[in-house]
Every structure is written in structure tokens, then in C-alpha cells.
PDB file of C-alpha atoms in Angstrom:
ATOM      1  CA  MET A   1      -4.448-164.062-126.995  1.00 71.00           C
ATOM      2  CA  LEU A   2      -3.633-166.867-124.570  1.00 72.00           C
ATOM      3  CA  VAL A   3      -6.367-168.528-122.527  1.00 77.00           C
ATOM      4  CA  SER A   4      -5.265-170.805-119.715  1.00 76.00           C
ATOM      5  CA  THR A   5      -6.355-172.451-116.506  1.00 74.00           C
ATOM      6  CA  ALA A   6      -5.213-170.961-113.193  1.00 68.00           C
ATOM      7  CA  THR A   7      -2.674-173.772-112.867  1.00 68.00           C
ATOM      8  CA  LEU A   8      -1.067-172.949-116.207  1.00 72.00           C
ATOM      9  CA  ALA A   9      -1.235-169.214-115.551  1.00 67.00           C
ATOM     10  CA  TRP A  10       0.886-169.650-112.418  1.00 67.00           C
ATOM     11  CA  GLY A  11       3.714-171.066-114.479  1.00 69.00           C
ATOM     12  CA  VAL A  12       3.398-169.137-117.737  1.00 69.00           C
ATOM     13  CA  ASN A  13       6.258-166.724-118.221  1.00 72.00           C
ATOM     14  CA  LEU A  14       4.669-164.739-121.028  1.00 78.00           C
ATOM     15  CA  PRO A  15       4.003-161.050-120.463  1.00 81.00           C
ATOM     16  CA  ALA A  16       0.765-159.667-121.903  1.00 84.00           C
ATOM     17  CA  HIS A  17      -0.674-156.200-122.285  1.00 87.00           C
ATOM     18  CA  THR A  18      -3.885-157.245-120.505  1.00 90.00           C
ATOM     19  CA  VAL A  19      -4.410-160.031-117.991  1.00 87.00           C
ATOM     20  CA  ILE A  20      -7.987-161.098-117.250  1.00 89.00           C
ATOM     21  CA  ILE A  21      -8.716-163.332-114.287  1.00 88.00           C
ATOM     22  CA  LYS A  22     -12.130-164.820-115.031  1.00 88.00           C
ATOM     23  CA  GLY A  23     -13.318-166.356-111.798  1.00 87.00           C
ATOM     24  CA  THR A  24     -11.392-166.186-108.565  1.00 87.00           C
ATOM     25  CA  GLN A  25     -12.122-169.555-107.034  1.00 88.00           C
ATOM     26  CA  VAL A  26     -10.179-172.786-107.376  1.00 86.00           C
ATOM     27  CA  TYR A  27     -11.070-176.194-106.016  1.00 89.00           C
ATOM     28  CA  SER A  28      -9.073-177.293-102.972  1.00 90.00           C
ATOM     29  CA  PRO A  29      -8.951-181.094-102.712  1.00 93.00           C
ATOM     30  CA  GLU A  30      -7.529-180.797 -99.185  1.00 92.00           C
ATOM     31  CA  LEU A  31     -10.571-178.825 -97.997  1.00 92.00           C
ATOM     32  CA  GLY A  32     -13.045-180.480-100.345  1.00 95.00           C
ATOM     33  CA  ARG A  33     -14.497-177.157-101.480  1.00 95.00           C
ATOM     34  CA  TRP A  34     -13.937-174.104-103.665  1.00 91.00           C
ATOM     35  CA  VAL A  35     -11.671-171.414-102.173  1.00 90.00           C
ATOM     36  CA  GLU A  36     -10.613-167.936-103.250  1.00 87.00           C
ATOM     37  CA  LEU A  37      -7.311-167.529-105.044  1.00 85.00           C
ATOM     38  CA  SER A  38      -4.618-166.441-102.621  1.00 81.00           C
ATOM     39  CA  LEU A  39      -3.046-163.003-102.671  1.00 77.00           C
ATOM     40  CA  GLN A  40       0.160-164.530-104.049  1.00 78.00           C
ATOM     41  CA  ASP A  41      -1.697-166.274-106.881  1.00 82.00           C
ATOM     42  CA  VAL A  42      -3.538-163.132-107.946  1.00 83.00           C
ATOM     43  CA  MET A  43      -0.396-161.008-107.793  1.00 80.00           C
ATOM     44  CA  GLN A  44       1.539-163.650-109.778  1.00 80.00           C
ATOM     45  CA  MET A  45      -1.056-163.610-112.548  1.00 83.00           C
ATOM     46  CA  LEU A  46      -1.528-159.836-112.609  1.00 82.00           C
ATOM     47  CA  GLY A  47       2.230-159.419-112.569  1.00 80.00           C
ATOM     48  CA  ARG A  48       2.281-160.659-116.171  1.00 81.00           C
ATOM     49  CA  ALA A  49       0.493-157.488-117.344  1.00 85.00           C
ATOM     50  CA  GLY A  50       2.766-155.122-119.246  1.00 85.00           C
ATOM     51  CA  ARG A  51       5.184-156.211-121.941  1.00 82.00           C
ATOM     52  CA  PRO A  52       8.735-154.926-121.574  1.00 82.00           C
ATOM     53  CA  ARG A  53       9.926-152.985-124.661  1.00 82.00           C
ATOM     54  CA  TYR A  54       6.328-152.688-125.960  1.00 84.00           C
ATOM     55  CA  ASP A  55       4.208-151.239-123.106  1.00 86.00           C
ATOM     56  CA  THR A  56       4.792-148.581-120.492  1.00 87.00           C
ATOM     57  CA  GLU A  57       1.980-150.082-118.412  1.00 88.00           C
ATOM     58  CA  GLY A  58      -0.258-153.131-118.329  1.00 88.00           C
ATOM     59  CA  GLU A  59      -3.861-153.780-117.438  1.00 91.00           C
ATOM     60  CA  GLY A  60      -5.330-156.348-115.096  1.00 88.00           C
ATOM     61  CA  LEU A  61      -9.015-157.254-114.834  1.00 89.00           C
ATOM     62  CA  ILE A  62     -10.555-159.429-112.138  1.00 89.00           C
ATOM     63  CA  LEU A  63     -14.010-160.906-112.751  1.00 90.00           C
ATOM     64  CA  THR A  64     -15.392-162.140-109.435  1.00 89.00           C
ATOM     65  CA  GLY A  65     -18.561-162.404-107.383  1.00 88.00           C
ATOM     66  CA  TYR A  66     -20.094-159.429-105.612  1.00 88.00           C
ATOM     67  CA  GLU A  67     -19.187-160.855-102.189  1.00 85.00           C
ATOM     68  CA  GLU A  68     -15.465-160.872-103.019  1.00 87.00           C
ATOM     69  CA  VAL A  69     -15.233-157.373-104.517  1.00 87.00           C
ATOM     70  CA  ARG A  70     -14.157-155.756-101.216  1.00 85.00           C
ATOM     71  CA  TYR A  71     -11.372-158.339-100.756  1.00 82.00           C
ATOM     72  CA  TYR A  72      -9.928-157.648-104.203  1.00 81.00           C
ATOM     73  CA  LEU A  73     -10.277-153.878-103.835  1.00 83.00           C
ATOM     74  CA  ASN A  74      -8.261-154.120-100.609  1.00 78.00           C
ATOM     75  CA  LEU A  75      -5.780-156.378-102.390  1.00 73.00           C
ATOM     76  CA  LEU A  76      -5.275-153.918-105.215  1.00 72.00           C
ATOM     77  CA  ASN A  77      -4.923-151.045-102.753  1.00 77.00           C
ATOM     78  CA  MET A  78      -2.295-153.139-100.935  1.00 68.00           C
ATOM     79  CA  GLN A  79      -4.282-153.115 -97.719  1.00 61.00           C
ATOM     80  CA  VAL A  80      -3.864-156.877 -97.402  1.00 59.00           C
ATOM     81  CA  SER A  81      -0.578-157.910 -95.822  1.00 67.00           C
ATOM     82  CA  LEU A  82       1.569-160.553 -97.447  1.00 74.00           C
ATOM     83  CA  GLU A  83       2.471-163.084 -94.761  1.00 85.00           C
ATOM     84  CA  SER A  84       5.385-165.495 -94.675  1.00 88.00           C
ATOM     85  CA  GLN A  85       4.765-169.171 -95.424  1.00 89.00           C
ATOM     86  CA  MET A  86       8.088-170.249 -93.936  1.00 92.00           C
ATOM     87  CA  LEU A  87       6.678-171.347 -90.564  1.00 91.00           C
ATOM     88  CA  ALA A  88       5.402-174.637 -92.017  1.00 90.00           C
ATOM     89  CA  ALA A  89       8.878-175.452 -93.358  1.00 93.00           C
ATOM     90  CA  LEU A  90      10.887-173.924 -90.509  1.00 94.00           C
ATOM     91  CA  PRO A  91      12.111-177.235 -88.999  1.00 95.00           C
ATOM     92  CA  ASP A  92      13.448-178.392 -92.372  1.00 95.00           C
ATOM     93  CA  GLN A  93      15.007-175.004 -93.146  1.00 95.00           C
ATOM     94  CA  LEU A  94      16.682-174.761 -89.754  1.00 95.00           C
ATOM     95  CA  ASN A  95      17.890-178.354 -89.977  1.00 95.00           C
ATOM     96  CA  ALA A  96      19.468-177.584 -93.368  1.00 95.00           C
ATOM     97  CA  GLU A  97      21.285-174.614 -91.809  1.00 95.00           C
ATOM     98  CA  VAL A  98      22.570-176.829 -88.982  1.00 96.00           C
ATOM     99  CA  VAL A  99      23.810-179.466 -91.449  1.00 96.00           C
ATOM    100  CA  SER A 100      25.511-176.814 -93.613  1.00 95.00           C
ATOM    101  CA  GLY A 101      27.285-175.421 -90.534  1.00 95.00           C
ATOM    102  CA  THR A 102      25.654-171.979 -90.646  1.00 93.00           C
ATOM    103  CA  VAL A 103      23.848-172.632 -87.351  1.00 95.00           C
ATOM    104  CA  SER A 104      25.651-174.383 -84.501  1.00 96.00           C
ATOM    105  CA  SER A 105      23.958-172.916 -81.420  1.00 96.00           C
ATOM    106  CA  ILE A 106      20.666-171.437 -80.261  1.00 96.00           C
ATOM    107  CA  LYS A 107      22.214-167.972 -80.562  1.00 96.00           C
ATOM    108  CA  ASP A 108      23.149-168.717 -84.194  1.00 96.00           C
ATOM    109  CA  ALA A 109      19.608-169.965 -84.865  1.00 96.00           C
ATOM    110  CA  VAL A 110      18.044-166.802 -83.447  1.00 95.00           C
ATOM    111  CA  ASN A 111      20.467-164.663 -85.437  1.00 95.00           C
ATOM    112  CA  TRP A 112      19.707-166.636 -88.637  1.00 95.00           C
ATOM    113  CA  LEU A 113      15.958-166.310 -88.077  1.00 94.00           C
ATOM    114  CA  SER A 114      16.279-162.537 -87.620  1.00 93.00           C
ATOM    115  CA  PHE A 115      17.325-162.237 -91.291  1.00 93.00           C
ATOM    116  CA  THR A 116      14.141-163.897 -92.607  1.00 93.00           C
ATOM    117  CA  TYR A 117      10.894-162.407 -93.873  1.00 91.00           C
ATOM    118  CA  LEU A 118       9.136-164.617 -91.315  1.00 93.00           C
ATOM    119  CA  TYR A 119      10.844-162.669 -88.527  1.00 92.00           C
ATOM    120  CA  VAL A 120       9.828-159.331 -90.046  1.00 90.00           C
ATOM    121  CA  ARG A 121       6.188-160.413 -90.350  1.00 89.00           C
ATOM    122  CA  MET A 122       6.150-161.945 -86.847  1.00 91.00           C
ATOM    123  CA  LEU A 123       7.141-158.561 -85.440  1.00 89.00           C
ATOM    124  CA  LYS A 124       4.494-156.732 -87.500  1.00 87.00           C
ATOM    125  CA  ASN A 125       1.633-159.220 -87.104  1.00 86.00           C
ATOM    126  CA  PRO A 126       2.259-161.551 -84.122  1.00 90.00           C
ATOM    127  CA  LYS A 127      -1.387-162.595 -83.886  1.00 88.00           C
ATOM    128  CA  HIS A 128      -1.259-164.192 -87.344  1.00 85.00           C
ATOM    129  CA  TYR A 129       1.547-166.461 -86.136  1.00 89.00           C
ATOM    130  CA  SER A 130      -0.215-167.288 -82.823  1.00 87.00           C
ATOM    131  CA  ILE A 131       2.281-165.285 -80.789  1.00 87.00           C
ATOM    132  CA  PRO A 132       0.591-163.824 -77.705  1.00 84.00           C
ATOM    133  CA  SER A 133       0.643-160.052 -77.565  1.00 69.00           C
ATOM    134  CA  ASP A 134       2.051-158.178 -74.557  1.00 67.00           C
ATOM    135  CA  GLU A 135      -1.496-157.349 -73.388  1.00 45.00           C
ATOM    136  CA  ALA A 136      -2.487-161.022 -73.434  1.00 37.00           C
ATOM    137  CA  GLU A 137       0.527-161.937 -71.305  1.00 51.00           C
ATOM    138  CA  ASP A 138      -0.215-159.090 -68.869  1.00 46.00           C
ATOM    139  CA  ASP A 139      -3.754-160.424 -68.418  1.00 38.00           C
ATOM    140  CA  LYS A 140      -2.482-163.782 -67.114  1.00 45.00           C
TER     141      LYS A 140
END
């Protein structure tokens, strides 16, 4: 049995038969309040369930408040989309491509962007990335 904080659990590379997430909130110093674990954090921790060579399946348990049950049920049924986090780092990423010589024109930049997960998610969920939909533009 290994008991750890959420911070340690993110970095632990030890598979286990059963993973129990006891409490789904972590303190965010930036916001100054407790926030729910992100989809990526929960999936990272639950992804440790199941030991190769010993188990054919693993178990994951989430202990949370009643108000959050619906969120985690949707998460486990994969009804919550995983969105790209690249937008925040896009200027640095694109600059690195320019410096490396991969991108030397606007056409190259658009082509490079089209191979990213950000591009895929922007097409599927433009509202999340503050891209106006066609209907919004037609209303203007």
C-alpha cells in the first residue's frame, strides 16, 4: 500500500491494482481557494490502476462530495472533452519553430498549426477557445 498526496501521485510511476482518490479538491494559490482536480490529474492518477504482468484490469475509486458526483460520472463515461493547453504557450512554441527553421512564413505557420491537437480541438469546440461561431458572425 502506498499513500501519497496529490502532488506525489502525479509523479509516482508505480502501478497498483487499486487506486483510491480520497478527496478531489486541491488548493490553488493562484485563485486563493480550493478547486476540483482537473480531468488530466484524475486520469493520470487512475491510469496507475492495473499492474502489467500481474493484473488483467485495475480498479479506481473516487471519494468526493455529492455535488461533484455528476462531474466524475461524466468524466468516467468520457463525456467530458479533453481540451488542448497549448494556446497559453503558442507564442513560445511558434517562436521555437521559427528559430529552428521549420516555420519561415505565415503559410508554414498555418500548416504547422494544423498538425497540432490544439487545431483539432479548435475545430471541434471553437467556443472553448473564444472563436466566434458562424452563426455569431452572421448576426453581426
